[in-house]
Each structure stands twice: as C-alpha cells, then as structure tokens.
Coordinates of C-alpha atoms in Angstrom, one line a residue:
Chain A
X1 CA 0.0 -0.2 -0.1
X2 CA 2.6 2.3 -1.3
X3 CA 0.1 4.3 -3.1
X4 CA -2.9 5.6 -1.6
X5 CA -6.0 4.5 -3.5
X6 CA -7.9 6.3 -5.7
X7 CA -11.7 6.1 -5.5
X8 CA -12.2 8.5 -8.3
X9 CA -10.2 6.7 -10.8
X10 CA -11.8 3.4 -9.8
X11 CA -15.0 5.6 -10.4
X12 CA -14.2 6.7 -13.7
X13 CA -13.3 3.1 -15.1
X14 CA -16.7 2.2 -13.8
X15 CA -18.3 5.1 -16.0
X16 CA -16.2 4.5 -19.0
X17 CA -17.3 0.7 -19.3
X18 CA -20.8 1.4 -18.6
X19 CA -20.8 4.4 -21.0
X20 CA -19.6 1.8 -23.5
X21 CA -22.0 -0.8 -22.4
X22 CA -25.0 1.7 -22.9
X23 CA -24.3 3.0 -26.4
X24 CA -23.8 -0.8 -27.4
X25 CA -27.3 -1.4 -26.0
X26 CA -30.0 -0.6 -28.8
X27 CA -32.6 -0.1 -26.4
X28 CA -31.0 2.7 -24.5
X29 CA -30.1 4.4 -27.6
X30 CA -33.6 4.0 -28.9
X31 CA -35.5 5.4 -25.9
X32 CA -33.0 8.3 -25.2
X33 CA -32.5 9.8 -28.5
X34 CA -34.8 8.1 -31.3
X35 CA -38.2 8.4 -29.7
X36 CA -37.6 12.0 -28.8
X37 CA -36.5 12.9 -32.4
X38 CA -39.2 10.7 -33.8
X39 CA -41.7 13.2 -32.3
X40 CA -39.7 16.2 -32.9
X41 CA -39.7 15.4 -36.4
X42 CA -43.3 14.6 -36.7
X43 CA -44.6 18.0 -34.8
X44 CA -41.8 19.4 -36.7
X45 CA -43.5 18.7 -40.0
X46 CA -46.9 19.2 -38.7
X47 CA -46.4 22.6 -37.5
X48 CA -45.2 25.8 -39.2
X49 CA -47.9 26.2 -41.8
X50 CA -49.7 29.0 -40.1
X51 CA -53.2 29.4 -40.1
X52 CA -55.2 29.2 -43.3
X53 CA -58.8 28.4 -44.3
X54 CA -60.1 26.4 -47.2
X55 CA -62.7 28.0 -49.4
X56 CA -64.0 26.2 -52.4
X57 CA -65.0 27.5 -55.6
X58 CA -68.5 26.3 -57.2
X59 CA -67.9 24.9 -60.9
X60 CA -70.1 27.1 -62.5
X61 CA -68.8 30.1 -60.7
X62 CA -67.7 32.9 -62.7
X63 CA -63.9 33.3 -62.4
X64 CA -63.2 36.7 -64.1
X65 CA -63.8 39.3 -61.6
X66 CA -62.2 41.3 -59.1
X67 CA -63.7 39.1 -56.2
X68 CA -61.6 36.2 -57.0
X69 CA -58.7 38.2 -58.3
X70 CA -58.5 39.5 -54.5
X71 CA -58.9 36.4 -52.9
X72 CA -56.0 35.1 -55.1
X73 CA -53.8 37.4 -53.4
X74 CA -54.7 36.7 -49.9
X75 CA -52.4 34.2 -48.3
X76 CA -54.8 32.9 -45.5
X77 CA -57.6 32.0 -48.4
X78 CA -56.5 28.4 -50.0
X79 CA -58.8 28.6 -53.1
X80 CA -60.2 25.2 -54.0
X81 CA -61.4 24.8 -57.9
X82 CA -62.6 21.8 -59.3
X83 CA -64.6 20.1 -56.6
X84 CA -67.7 18.5 -58.5
X85 CA -70.7 20.7 -56.7
X86 CA -72.3 17.4 -55.7
X87 CA -69.4 16.8 -53.4
X88 CA -69.2 20.4 -52.1
X89 CA -71.8 20.2 -49.7
X90 CA -70.4 17.1 -47.7
X91 CA -67.4 18.1 -47.7
X92 CA -68.8 21.5 -46.1
X93 CA -71.1 19.7 -43.7
X94 CA -67.9 17.5 -42.5
X95 CA -65.8 20.5 -41.9
X96 CA -63.0 19.8 -44.6
X97 CA -63.5 22.9 -46.1
X98 CA -64.4 26.0 -44.5
X99 CA -66.5 27.6 -47.1
X100 CA -68.1 27.6 -50.5
X101 CA -68.0 30.4 -52.7
X102 CA -70.2 31.0 -56.0
X103 CA -70.0 34.2 -58.1
X104 CA -72.7 35.1 -60.8
X105 CA -72.4 38.0 -63.2
X106 CA -75.6 40.4 -63.4
X107 CA -76.4 43.5 -65.0
X108 CA -78.4 45.7 -63.2
X109 CA -79.3 49.1 -65.3
X110 CA -76.9 47.9 -68.0
X111 CA -74.0 47.9 -65.6
X112 CA -72.2 44.9 -64.3
X113 CA -73.0 43.7 -60.9
X114 CA -71.7 40.5 -59.3
X115 CA -73.3 38.7 -57.1
X116 CA -70.9 36.9 -54.2
X117 CA -72.8 34.0 -52.7
X118 CA -71.1 32.4 -49.7
X119 CA -71.8 29.1 -48.1
X120 CA -70.7 28.3 -44.6
X121 CA -71.2 25.7 -42.0
X122 CA -71.8 25.2 -38.5
X123 CA -68.8 22.5 -38.7
X124 CA -66.4 25.2 -38.7
X125 CA -67.9 28.0 -37.5
X126 CA -64.7 30.0 -36.7
X127 CA -63.2 29.9 -40.2
X128 CA -66.3 30.3 -41.9
X129 CA -66.5 33.5 -39.9
X130 CA -63.2 34.7 -41.2
X131 CA -63.9 34.0 -44.8
X132 CA -67.0 36.4 -44.3
X133 CA -65.2 38.8 -42.9
X134 CA -62.4 38.7 -45.8
X135 CA -65.2 38.7 -48.2
X136 CA -66.8 41.9 -46.9
X137 CA -63.6 43.7 -46.6
X138 CA -63.3 42.7 -50.3
X139 CA -66.5 43.9 -51.5
X140 CA -66.6 47.1 -49.5
X141 CA -63.2 48.1 -50.9
X142 CA -64.1 47.0 -54.5
X143 CA -67.3 49.1 -54.4
X144 CA -65.5 52.0 -52.7
X145 CA -63.1 52.1 -55.3
X146 CA -66.1 52.8 -57.6
X147 CA -67.2 55.8 -55.9
X148 CA -64.1 57.8 -56.2
X149 CA -63.9 59.4 -52.4
X150 CA -61.3 62.0 -52.2
X151 CA -61.1 62.2 -48.4
X152 CA -62.2 59.4 -46.3
X153 CA -64.4 59.8 -43.6
X154 CA -62.4 57.1 -41.3
X155 CA -59.2 55.6 -42.2
X156 CA -58.0 52.3 -40.7
X157 CA -54.1 52.2 -39.7
X158 CA -53.0 49.2 -38.9
X159 CA -49.4 48.8 -36.8
X160 CA -48.2 45.1 -36.5
X161 CA -45.7 45.0 -33.6
X162 CA -43.0 42.3 -34.9
X163 CA -43.5 39.6 -32.3
X164 CA -41.3 36.1 -31.9
X165 CA -43.0 33.4 -33.9
X166 CA -43.9 30.7 -31.6
X167 CA -43.8 27.8 -33.5
X168 CA -44.9 24.1 -32.4
X169 CA -41.2 23.0 -32.5
X170 CA -40.7 25.4 -29.4
X171 CA -43.4 23.6 -27.7
X172 CA -42.7 20.1 -28.4
X173 CA -38.9 20.3 -28.2
X174 CA -38.6 21.1 -24.3
X175 CA -41.2 18.2 -23.5
X176 CA -39.6 15.9 -25.5
X177 CA -36.1 16.6 -23.8
X178 CA -37.5 16.6 -20.6
X179 CA -39.4 13.1 -21.2
X180 CA -36.4 11.7 -22.6
X181 CA -34.4 13.1 -19.4
X182 CA -37.0 11.4 -17.5
X183 CA -37.4 7.9 -19.2
X184 CA -33.4 7.8 -19.3
X185 CA -33.3 8.6 -15.5
X186 CA -36.1 5.7 -14.5
X187 CA -35.8 3.0 -17.2
X188 CA -31.8 2.9 -17.7
X189 CA -30.8 3.1 -14.1
X190 CA -33.6 0.7 -12.9
X191 CA -32.5 -1.7 -15.6
X192 CA -29.2 -1.5 -15.3
X193 CA -29.2 -1.7 -11.5
X194 CA -31.0 -4.7 -11.3
X195 CA -28.9 -6.5 -14.3
X196 CA -25.9 -5.6 -12.6
X197 CA -26.9 -7.0 -9.4
X198 CA -28.8 -10.1 -10.8
X199 CA -25.8 -10.9 -13.1
X200 CA -23.4 -10.4 -10.1
X201 CA -21.4 -7.9 -11.6
X202 CA -21.9 -5.7 -8.8
X203 CA -21.0 -8.5 -6.4
X204 CA -17.4 -9.0 -8.4
X205 CA -16.9 -5.2 -7.8
X206 CA -17.6 -5.7 -4.1
X207 CA -14.3 -7.8 -4.2
X208 CA -12.2 -4.9 -5.3
X209 CA -11.3 -2.1 -3.1
X210 CA -13.9 0.3 -4.6
X211 CA -16.3 1.8 -2.2
X212 CA -20.2 1.1 -2.6
X213 CA -21.1 4.7 -3.4
X214 CA -18.7 5.1 -5.8
X215 CA -20.0 2.1 -7.9
X216 CA -23.4 4.1 -7.8
X217 CA -21.8 7.4 -8.8
X218 CA -19.7 5.8 -11.5
X219 CA -22.7 4.1 -13.2
X220 CA -24.8 7.5 -12.7
X221 CA -22.0 9.5 -14.1
X222 CA -22.1 7.2 -17.5
X223 CA -26.2 7.6 -17.4
X224 CA -25.6 11.7 -17.1
X225 CA -22.9 11.9 -20.1
X226 CA -25.3 9.7 -22.3
X227 CA -28.5 11.6 -21.5
X228 CA -26.5 15.1 -22.0
X229 CA -25.0 13.7 -25.2
X230 CA -28.7 13.0 -26.0
X231 CA -29.8 16.0 -25.4
X232 CA -27.2 18.1 -27.3
X233 CA -28.5 16.3 -30.4
X234 CA -31.8 16.5 -29.5
X235 CA -31.5 20.2 -29.5
X236 CA -28.8 20.5 -31.8
X237 CA -31.4 18.9 -34.5
X238 CA -34.2 20.9 -33.3
X239 CA -32.5 24.0 -33.9
X240 CA -30.7 23.6 -36.9
X241 CA -33.4 21.5 -38.8
X242 CA -36.8 22.6 -37.6
X243 CA -35.9 26.1 -36.2
X244 CA -36.0 25.7 -32.7
X245 CA -35.9 28.9 -31.0
X246 CA -32.8 29.7 -28.5
X247 CA -33.2 33.1 -28.1
X248 CA -30.0 34.0 -26.7
X249 CA -28.1 31.4 -28.8
X250 CA -25.6 29.5 -26.9
X251 CA -26.1 31.1 -23.8
X252 CA -29.5 29.6 -24.1
X253 CA -28.6 26.2 -25.0
X254 CA -26.0 26.0 -22.1
X255 CA -28.8 27.2 -19.6
X256 CA -30.7 24.1 -21.1
X257 CA -28.1 21.8 -20.8
X258 CA -27.4 22.8 -17.5
X259 CA -31.3 22.2 -16.2
X260 CA -31.0 19.0 -18.2
X261 CA -28.2 17.9 -15.8
X262 CA -30.1 19.0 -12.5
X263 CA -33.5 17.1 -13.5
X264 CA -31.4 14.2 -14.7
X265 CA -29.7 13.8 -11.1
X266 CA -33.5 14.2 -10.2
X267 CA -34.9 11.5 -12.3
X268 CA -32.2 9.1 -11.3
X269 CA -33.3 8.8 -7.8
X270 CA -36.6 7.7 -9.5
X271 CA -34.4 5.1 -11.4
X272 CA -33.0 3.8 -8.0
X273 CA -36.1 4.1 -6.4
X274 CA -37.9 1.5 -9.0
X275 CA -34.5 -0.8 -9.0
X276 CA -35.0 -1.2 -5.0
X277 CA -38.9 -2.1 -5.3
X278 CA -38.7 -4.1 -8.2
X279 CA -38.0 -7.7 -7.3
X280 CA -36.6 -8.5 -10.9
X281 CA -36.1 -7.0 -14.4
X282 CA -39.9 -8.1 -15.3
X283 CA -41.1 -6.0 -12.4
X284 CA -39.3 -2.7 -13.8
X285 CA -41.8 -2.2 -16.6
X286 CA -44.9 -1.7 -14.9
X287 CA -43.5 0.3 -12.0
X288 CA -41.4 2.4 -14.1
X289 CA -44.4 3.2 -16.4
X290 CA -46.5 4.0 -13.2
X291 CA -44.2 6.8 -12.7
X292 CA -43.2 8.0 -16.3
X293 CA -46.8 7.7 -18.3
X294 CA -48.7 9.9 -16.3
X295 CA -45.9 12.5 -16.4
X296 CA -46.0 12.0 -20.0
X297 CA -49.3 12.8 -20.5
X298 CA -49.9 15.3 -18.0
X299 CA -47.0 17.4 -17.8
X300 CA -47.3 19.4 -20.8
X301 CA -45.3 17.4 -22.7
X302 CA -47.9 17.6 -25.8
X303 CA -50.4 19.9 -24.3
X304 CA -50.3 23.1 -22.4
X305 CA -51.5 22.3 -18.8
X306 CA -53.9 25.2 -19.5
X307 CA -55.8 23.2 -21.7
X308 CA -56.8 20.6 -19.1
X309 CA -60.0 20.3 -17.0
X310 CA -59.8 22.4 -13.9
X311 CA -59.8 19.0 -11.8
X312 CA -56.9 17.9 -13.3
X313 CA -54.7 21.0 -13.2
X314 CA -54.0 20.1 -9.5
X315 CA -52.6 16.8 -10.5
X316 CA -50.6 18.3 -13.2
X317 CA -49.2 20.5 -11.1
X318 CA -47.8 18.2 -8.9
X319 CA -45.3 16.2 -11.0
X320 CA -41.9 16.9 -11.4
X321 CA -41.7 16.9 -15.3
X322 CA -44.1 19.9 -15.1
X323 CA -41.7 21.7 -13.4
X324 CA -39.2 20.7 -15.8
X325 CA -40.8 21.6 -18.8
X326 CA -42.2 24.8 -17.7
X327 CA -38.6 26.1 -16.7
X328 CA -37.2 24.4 -20.2
X329 CA -39.7 26.3 -22.1
X330 CA -39.2 29.7 -20.2
X331 CA -35.3 29.7 -20.8
X332 CA -35.5 28.3 -24.4
X333 CA -38.2 30.7 -25.7
X334 CA -38.5 33.8 -23.1
X335 CA -34.7 34.0 -22.6
X336 CA -35.0 33.1 -18.7
X337 CA -31.8 32.4 -16.9
X338 CA -31.5 29.5 -14.4
X339 CA -32.3 31.8 -11.6
X340 CA -35.2 33.4 -13.4
X341 CA -36.7 29.7 -13.2
X342 CA -35.7 29.2 -9.8
X343 CA -38.7 28.2 -8.1
X344 CA -39.5 25.6 -10.9
X345 CA -35.7 24.0 -10.0
X346 CA -36.4 24.3 -6.0
X347 CA -39.5 22.5 -6.4
X348 CA -37.6 19.5 -9.0
X349 CA -34.8 19.6 -6.4
X350 CA -37.7 19.3 -3.5
X351 CA -39.0 16.1 -5.2
X352 CA -35.2 15.0 -5.8
X353 CA -34.6 15.0 -1.7
X354 CA -38.0 13.1 -1.4
X355 CA -37.1 10.7 -3.8
X356 CA -33.4 9.9 -2.8
X357 CA -34.7 9.4 0.8
X358 CA -36.9 6.6 -0.5
X359 CA -34.3 4.9 -2.5
X360 CA -31.8 5.3 0.1
X361 CA -34.4 3.2 2.4
X362 CA -35.3 0.7 -0.4
X363 CA -32.1 0.2 -2.3
X364 CA -30.7 -3.1 -2.5
X365 CA -27.2 -4.4 -3.4
X366 CA -27.9 -8.2 -3.5
Chain B
X1 CA 6.2 -22.6 5.3
X2 CA 4.5 -19.8 7.2
X3 CA 0.8 -19.0 7.2
X4 CA -0.6 -16.9 4.9
X5 CA -4.4 -17.4 6.1
X6 CA -5.7 -18.3 9.3
X7 CA -9.3 -18.7 10.1
X8 CA -10.5 -19.3 13.7
X9 CA -13.5 -20.6 15.1
X10 CA -15.7 -19.0 12.2
X11 CA -19.3 -18.9 12.5
X12 CA -21.8 -17.9 10.3
X13 CA -25.7 -17.7 11.0
X14 CA -28.5 -17.1 9.0
X15 CA -32.1 -16.3 10.3
X16 CA -32.8 -20.1 10.9
X17 CA -29.8 -21.8 9.8
X18 CA -26.4 -22.0 11.0
X19 CA -24.1 -22.3 7.6
X20 CA -20.7 -22.6 9.3
X21 CA -20.3 -23.9 12.5
X22 CA -17.0 -22.8 14.1
X23 CA -14.5 -23.7 11.6
X24 CA -10.8 -23.1 11.6
X25 CA -8.1 -23.9 9.4
X26 CA -4.5 -22.4 7.9
X27 CA -3.5 -21.9 4.5
X28 CA 0.3 -22.0 4.0
X29 CA 2.3 -19.3 1.9
X30 CA 2.5 -20.7 -1.7
X31 CA 0.2 -23.8 -1.3
X32 CA -2.8 -24.7 -3.2
X33 CA -5.6 -25.3 -0.5
X34 CA -8.6 -26.9 -1.5
X35 CA -12.0 -27.0 0.5
X36 CA -14.1 -30.0 -0.4
X37 CA -17.4 -30.8 0.5
X38 CA -20.9 -31.3 -0.7
X39 CA -23.7 -28.7 -2.2
X40 CA -24.7 -26.6 0.8
X41 CA -21.5 -27.7 3.1
X42 CA -20.7 -24.2 3.5
X43 CA -17.8 -23.8 1.3
X44 CA -19.3 -20.7 -0.8
X45 CA -19.9 -18.7 2.5
X46 CA -16.5 -19.5 4.0
X47 CA -14.9 -18.4 1.2
X48 CA -17.1 -15.1 0.6
X49 CA -16.7 -14.4 4.2
X50 CA -13.0 -14.4 3.5
X51 CA -13.0 -12.6 0.3
X52 CA -15.0 -9.8 2.4
X53 CA -18.2 -10.1 1.0
X54 CA -20.3 -11.5 3.4
X55 CA -20.5 -10.6 7.4
X56 CA -19.3 -13.4 9.8
X57 CA -21.3 -13.8 12.6
X58 CA -18.4 -14.7 14.9
X59 CA -14.5 -15.9 14.5
X60 CA -11.3 -14.3 13.4
X61 CA -9.8 -14.5 9.7
X62 CA -6.4 -13.0 9.2
X63 CA -4.7 -12.9 5.7
X64 CA -1.2 -12.0 5.2
X65 CA -1.4 -10.6 8.9
X66 CA -4.4 -8.5 8.0
X67 CA -7.3 -8.9 10.3
X68 CA -10.8 -8.8 8.4
X69 CA -12.3 -6.7 10.7
X70 CA -10.0 -4.0 10.6
X71 CA -8.9 -3.7 7.4
X72 CA -11.1 -5.3 4.9
X73 CA -10.0 -3.0 2.0
X74 CA -6.3 -3.5 2.5
X75 CA -7.5 -7.5 2.2
X76 CA -9.2 -6.8 -1.0
X77 CA -6.3 -5.3 -2.3
X78 CA -3.9 -8.2 -1.7
X79 CA -6.3 -11.2 -2.8
X80 CA -7.9 -11.9 -6.1
X81 CA -11.5 -13.3 -6.1
X82 CA -13.1 -15.7 -8.7
X83 CA -16.8 -16.0 -7.7
X84 CA -19.1 -19.2 -8.8
X85 CA -21.4 -17.0 -10.5
X86 CA -19.8 -13.6 -11.6
X87 CA -21.0 -11.3 -14.3
X88 CA -19.3 -8.7 -16.5
X89 CA -20.7 -6.1 -18.6
X90 CA -22.0 -8.6 -21.4
X91 CA -21.1 -5.9 -24.2
X92 CA -17.6 -5.0 -23.2
X93 CA -14.4 -7.0 -25.1
X94 CA -12.1 -8.5 -22.4
X95 CA -9.7 -5.8 -23.2
X96 CA -12.4 -3.6 -22.3
X97 CA -13.0 -5.1 -18.9
X98 CA -9.7 -6.0 -18.2
X99 CA -9.0 -2.4 -18.3
X100 CA -12.0 -1.8 -16.0
X101 CA -10.9 -4.0 -13.5
X102 CA -7.1 -2.4 -13.6
X103 CA -9.1 0.9 -12.6
X104 CA -10.7 -0.7 -10.0
X105 CA -7.4 -2.1 -8.5
X106 CA -5.7 1.0 -9.4
X107 CA -3.1 -0.9 -11.4
X108 CA -1.6 -0.5 -14.7
X109 CA -1.7 -3.8 -16.5
X110 CA -0.6 -5.0 -20.0
X111 CA -4.3 -6.4 -20.9
X112 CA -2.7 -8.7 -23.9
X113 CA 0.0 -10.2 -21.2
X114 CA -2.8 -11.1 -19.2
X115 CA -4.9 -12.7 -21.7
X116 CA -2.2 -14.4 -23.1
X117 CA -1.5 -16.0 -19.4
X118 CA -4.7 -17.3 -19.7
X119 CA -4.6 -18.5 -23.1
X120 CA -7.1 -15.8 -24.2
X121 CA -5.2 -13.5 -26.6
X122 CA -6.9 -14.2 -29.5
X123 CA -10.1 -13.5 -27.9
X124 CA -9.4 -9.8 -27.2
X125 CA -11.7 -8.3 -29.0
X126 CA -14.4 -10.7 -28.4
X127 CA -17.1 -9.5 -25.9
X128 CA -17.6 -11.6 -22.6
X129 CA -21.0 -12.9 -23.6
X130 CA -19.7 -14.4 -26.7
X131 CA -17.2 -16.9 -24.5
X132 CA -17.6 -20.5 -23.8
X133 CA -17.9 -21.7 -20.4
X134 CA -14.4 -23.0 -20.3
X135 CA -13.2 -19.7 -21.7
X136 CA -15.2 -17.6 -19.3
X137 CA -13.7 -19.3 -16.2
X138 CA -10.1 -18.5 -17.7
X139 CA -11.2 -15.0 -18.2
X140 CA -12.5 -14.9 -14.6
X141 CA -9.3 -15.7 -13.6
X142 CA -7.5 -13.3 -15.6
X143 CA -9.4 -10.7 -13.7
X144 CA -8.6 -12.1 -10.2
X145 CA -4.7 -11.9 -11.1
X146 CA -4.7 -7.9 -12.2
X147 CA -3.6 -6.5 -8.8
X148 CA -0.8 -9.3 -8.4
X149 CA -2.4 -10.7 -5.5
X150 CA -0.7 -12.7 -2.7
X151 CA -3.6 -15.2 -2.3
X152 CA -6.4 -16.1 -5.1
X153 CA -10.0 -17.6 -4.1
X154 CA -11.2 -19.8 -6.8
X155 CA -14.9 -21.2 -5.9
X156 CA -16.1 -24.3 -8.1
X157 CA -13.8 -23.3 -11.0
X158 CA -14.4 -26.5 -13.0
X159 CA -17.8 -26.8 -12.4
X160 CA -19.7 -27.4 -15.6
X161 CA -16.5 -27.8 -18.1
X162 CA -15.8 -30.5 -20.2
X163 CA -12.9 -32.8 -19.5
X164 CA -10.7 -30.6 -22.1
X165 CA -11.4 -27.5 -20.7
X166 CA -11.5 -28.8 -16.8
X167 CA -7.8 -30.0 -17.5
X168 CA -6.7 -27.1 -19.2
X169 CA -7.9 -25.0 -16.0
X170 CA -5.7 -27.3 -13.8
X171 CA -2.6 -26.3 -15.8
X172 CA -3.6 -22.8 -15.4
X173 CA -4.0 -23.1 -12.0
X174 CA -0.8 -25.1 -11.2
X175 CA 1.1 -22.3 -13.5
X176 CA -0.2 -19.5 -11.2
X177 CA 0.9 -21.7 -8.2
X178 CA 4.3 -21.8 -9.4
X179 CA 4.8 -18.4 -10.0
X180 CA 4.5 -18.1 -5.9
X181 CA 0.8 -17.3 -5.7
X182 CA -1.2 -19.0 -3.0
X183 CA -4.6 -20.5 -4.3
X184 CA -7.3 -21.4 -2.1
X185 CA -10.1 -23.2 -4.1
X186 CA -13.4 -24.8 -3.5
X187 CA -14.4 -28.2 -5.5
X188 CA -16.6 -31.2 -5.1
X189 CA -14.6 -33.3 -7.7
X190 CA -12.4 -35.5 -5.7
X191 CA -10.2 -35.9 -8.6
X192 CA -9.4 -32.3 -8.8
X193 CA -8.3 -32.1 -5.4
X194 CA -6.1 -35.0 -5.7
X195 CA -4.5 -33.5 -8.8
X196 CA -4.3 -29.9 -7.8
X197 CA -4.3 -29.4 -4.1
X198 CA -1.4 -29.9 -1.7
X199 CA -3.7 -30.0 1.2
X200 CA -7.3 -30.2 1.5
X201 CA -9.7 -29.6 4.4
X202 CA -13.2 -31.6 3.8
X203 CA -16.4 -29.9 5.1
X204 CA -19.5 -30.9 6.1
X205 CA -22.6 -29.4 7.6
X206 CA -20.6 -26.3 8.3
X207 CA -17.9 -28.3 9.9
X208 CA -14.4 -29.2 9.3
X209 CA -13.8 -32.9 9.4
X210 CA -10.8 -33.4 8.6
X211 CA -7.2 -31.4 7.3
X212 CA -4.2 -33.1 5.4
X213 CA -2.8 -33.5 2.1
X214 CA -4.7 -36.0 -0.5
X215 CA -1.8 -38.6 0.0
X216 CA -2.4 -39.1 4.0
X217 CA -6.1 -39.1 3.8
X218 CA -5.9 -41.5 1.4
X219 CA -3.3 -43.7 3.1
X220 CA -5.3 -43.0 6.3
X221 CA -8.4 -45.0 4.8
X222 CA -6.3 -47.9 3.8
X223 CA -4.6 -48.2 7.1
X224 CA -8.5 -48.7 8.4
X225 CA -8.8 -51.8 6.2
X226 CA -10.6 -50.1 3.4
X227 CA -11.0 -51.9 0.1
X228 CA -12.8 -50.7 -3.1
X229 CA -15.5 -53.1 -3.7
X230 CA -14.3 -53.1 -7.5
X231 CA -10.6 -54.0 -8.6
X232 CA -9.5 -50.6 -10.0
X233 CA -8.4 -50.8 -13.6
X234 CA -5.3 -49.1 -15.1
X235 CA -7.5 -46.6 -16.6
X236 CA -10.5 -44.6 -16.1
X237 CA -13.5 -44.0 -18.6
X238 CA -12.3 -40.3 -18.3
X239 CA -8.7 -41.6 -19.5
X240 CA -10.7 -43.3 -22.8
X241 CA -12.8 -40.2 -23.1
X242 CA -9.4 -38.2 -23.6
X243 CA -7.9 -40.8 -25.5
X244 CA -10.9 -40.8 -28.0
X245 CA -11.4 -36.6 -28.0
X246 CA -7.7 -35.7 -27.7
X247 CA -6.9 -33.2 -25.2
X248 CA -7.1 -30.0 -27.1
X249 CA -9.4 -27.2 -26.0
X250 CA -13.1 -27.5 -27.7
X251 CA -14.7 -24.1 -26.9
X252 CA -12.4 -22.1 -29.3

C-alpha cells in the first residue's frame, strides 16, 4: 500500500465501461434519442404552416371578376377549384372545407353587378366567420373604389408589432427533452442496477477495493454523460433542422443543458427507487411506467397544462416533469436565466430530496 | 512455510440456519489449498466471508497478517477473487473489461499479457457474452490476477466444464501457483482435489471434518482396512474419453 487507493480513478473506470455498455445497447439509444427525435420530426413537419382556411369555388362560378382576383392574393385563403358541386355540400358539412363561394355575373341598369354567394357551415364556424369577414372587406373595397371618394371619412391604420414567432417545435422540443431525461433516468438506471445485481457484476465489484457509493456514482455519471449527449443532439437537430428557438443562442443552449443535468440527477433517484422496489427486471416496466406515463401525458409534454380540465390541473401541478417542462420552455423561448426559473428548480430539487430518501431506504445491493 | 491465511472458530448464522459452525484452518504460503464438501456444506459461505463479501457472525480471519475486521479494504487489495457466479458487462470486450478491473484495483496492466496468461489472446476483441464456459472461467481467473495478489480464491472453478477445459484449467492453476501465488479453491470433484491440492480440508454441514494432504488421507483410509469394492483398472472412463477426443480445448 505504497500508493493511496484512488476511489475516483476506480469510479471513472466504471463510468467508462458503463458508457460503452450503454452505447452498445440498442434499447438505450432508442429510448433516449430515437423516440424524442421521431416526435420532434413529426411535430416539426406538422407545425409551421400558419393559419389558413379552405374556400371552395363552385364549378359554375364566374372566375373573371375582381373578387376572385383579390381572394387569390390573400395568403390566409386557400382557394380550391375543381371539386364537383355534389361533393361540396358533404365536404362542407364534414368541415373538410370551410366555405363555398359561387359568383354570378349580372347586369343592373346595363351595369355589371356581381352576386357573391357564400355558404359556410356550423362544422367550422370560426373559419367560416373569417371567410365572411375577408369577403366583406373585399366587397367593400371594390365598391368604394367605384365611388371615387377624395377624403375618406375614416381610415384604419394598422400597425403590427413584430413578435417572436412561437412555433410548434418551440413547444414540443422542451417537452420531448424533458421526457427523454425522465425515461433515461428511470428506465436506464432501474434496468442497469437490477441487471448488475442479478448477473453478479456488482458482487464482483464488491470484491475490489472500490467503495459502494462510488460504484453508484460511476454508473450514474455514465448515464448522465449519455443523456446530456442525447440532449445536445436533440436540441441541435431541433435548432438547425426545425428552427427551434434559442433566444440567446449559445447561452440559452448552455442553460438548457445545465437544467437537463439538474433534472437528470433528480430523475436518477426515481430509477434507484424503482430498482429497489422491483424484485426482478420483469417488474421494472410496470413500476417505471406507473411513474413515467402520467407525467408523459399530464406534464405538458404534448399539450399546455392550461388546456386540461380544472380538476386535472392540480394533479399536473404536482408532477416534477411539469416543472422541468415549464422551466425548459421559459429558458428556451423567453430567454429566462436559471435563476429566473429558480422556483421550478427548487420544486424539482424538493422532489429529488424526497425520492432519494425513499431510494436510500429501499435500495438493495444483492 | 508460514501461514498466509488463518481462520479461527468462524461462525456464520442466518435467521434459522447455521451455515458455518466454528471452523478453523490455516493455509500455508505458496500452496494450493482445497476446501472440499458436498453442495450446501458451507464452502462458498466460508470463502465469501474471507473475500470480504459476507459478514461473519463470529470468529477471526487473518490474511497476510491483516485482520478481516480491521482492514477489509487492505485485504481486498492483496487478494484475487473468482466467484462461482460472477458477471461482467456482457457487451464489453475482454480488453475493455480488464481495463475496467485495472481501474478498480488502481493498477496499470498489460492487457494482452494478462490474456496470454489465460490463453485468451486471440479473444481480446471478443465480448464476454460470446465466450464459452471454459473461456469465461479462464477470463474470470485473469481478472483475479490483475492486482498481482498474494492469494487467489477460486470457487468451484471447473464446475460445468468439459474434461478438456477442466484439465486446461488445472494447468492454469498450477502455473499460477508455480509463480508464487497461494491458491485457495473449493470443489466437489475429488480427482481435481487430488491432482491440484497440496492440502485439503473436508467440510460438511458447516464443520471441518479433517485437514491433511490428499495422500495422507488416502493412506489413512487404507490403513483402516478400506478396500474398493471393485478392482481398480489401470485407466478410467475419463482417460478413455480424453484418449478418443484428444486433450485440445474445444471451446475456441
């Protein structure tokens, strides 16, 4: 014993081995990276189109008139032509189109006068009203231009303040990142520790001079590195491919990563707890799902919590993932600093304390 | 030869059963000592207590002058442990696993040399899960040698191996002993004990019945007038098997 035994060196060699083991395990890669990426890609393509309404034009409608020409220049309106008249009614009733327009050319006192006939449906009331407003506006403008008014009685001056564009990806990505961290923390750790226990890998470690706590630290450190690596890829692809908003660029990115680290440490505690409660690896999925699924659905991963019915909101506001998602969105989109989301982090850490106390009580070495 | 291991009145009680009932023995430096006994006799329990993996109920264990109670971590540093059922990260290659254990023992090793020692050099890039039973046992022994231990403990090292792999492992154990490492092993194969061990202790129901060299034990029995019911032939069925199938390893 000339040299003092270095626990950190031993710990890091476990981290290194464990990290290699994780990256060679397909399910870890799928859960951590592929699932969140698939969701992000799906939502990334769905979102971004902006608001539009579908307006069908009857087959027999007159097309050479100022109303149609104006409509063609309005981005919000998607004009659909060529749909047979008999289909128009059912499509309108089903809400597949938002309105049907038919224009007929008539003559009053030898002067051209167009009749604009609009049909909307209760199946898409809001969109129908939008069409009606736009058409009203067009018809008024056309009529006014005929009257030749020098000084208008009233004039609308609209000023649009340039706002940040809130895209679907801006909502979805933080949620997916949060869920990736949660499932990595829980499934990853629980399976790994039960496996190590059952295949006597841990027992062999116990015969070496490393202290037990450093075995856990070594394994957790590997999990942390892998999850952070996943987070970097998720944020990177979101940002470069789907235009995910990082308000202050790299600083925002760093804040997101720091928050991810804090969250993962808390979620690892859930994993230790599950590995302590579960008798064998077959018991892991049900217990782990019991913890992850409600959070997946209720923590604002896919929908804002404010959309939930009021009786469900208190439930959502208890879950740790809710606070991670909230903090992650504030950091990414509003550019809040880590201190700015201090309350969310404190609640997360509170969960951490409770969970680690429970995990310490239930943890089994062999 | 001085004693490298001293075990005095070792007792291990579980809730309702006493697995080890006050056993005492010594292992001399440089020998191969075998603990023999049927399944459930307390061999593994005794070994795991000495390996610091299990708490004892009472008694004293000293290894290289270190007390198990006072310096378990120092003991871990100077012993090598092969468990009856030990696992390694299944997806890691042998070289990666040896590097892991080098880190765990805080030593620098030449992994290829280590693998050469146990005849697994060509399996360096293979994953642990791809090894055959005999190869797994040899690899397991390689991990016991990483810290250049003074004593290694082998718990039923040849259980489940075919005759070729068994003989190959005997050669390996002899080779390790010839380099000055003390070996303590358990087995329930008497031919193995007779071939390998300088001295054996026979243990049953948690108690040591006798300790001596295999030769003395056999002579002692013959002196009592023991005769085998059947005339012993010059060869055994295992000799026939090895003659017909050859002594080369089959698990490569």
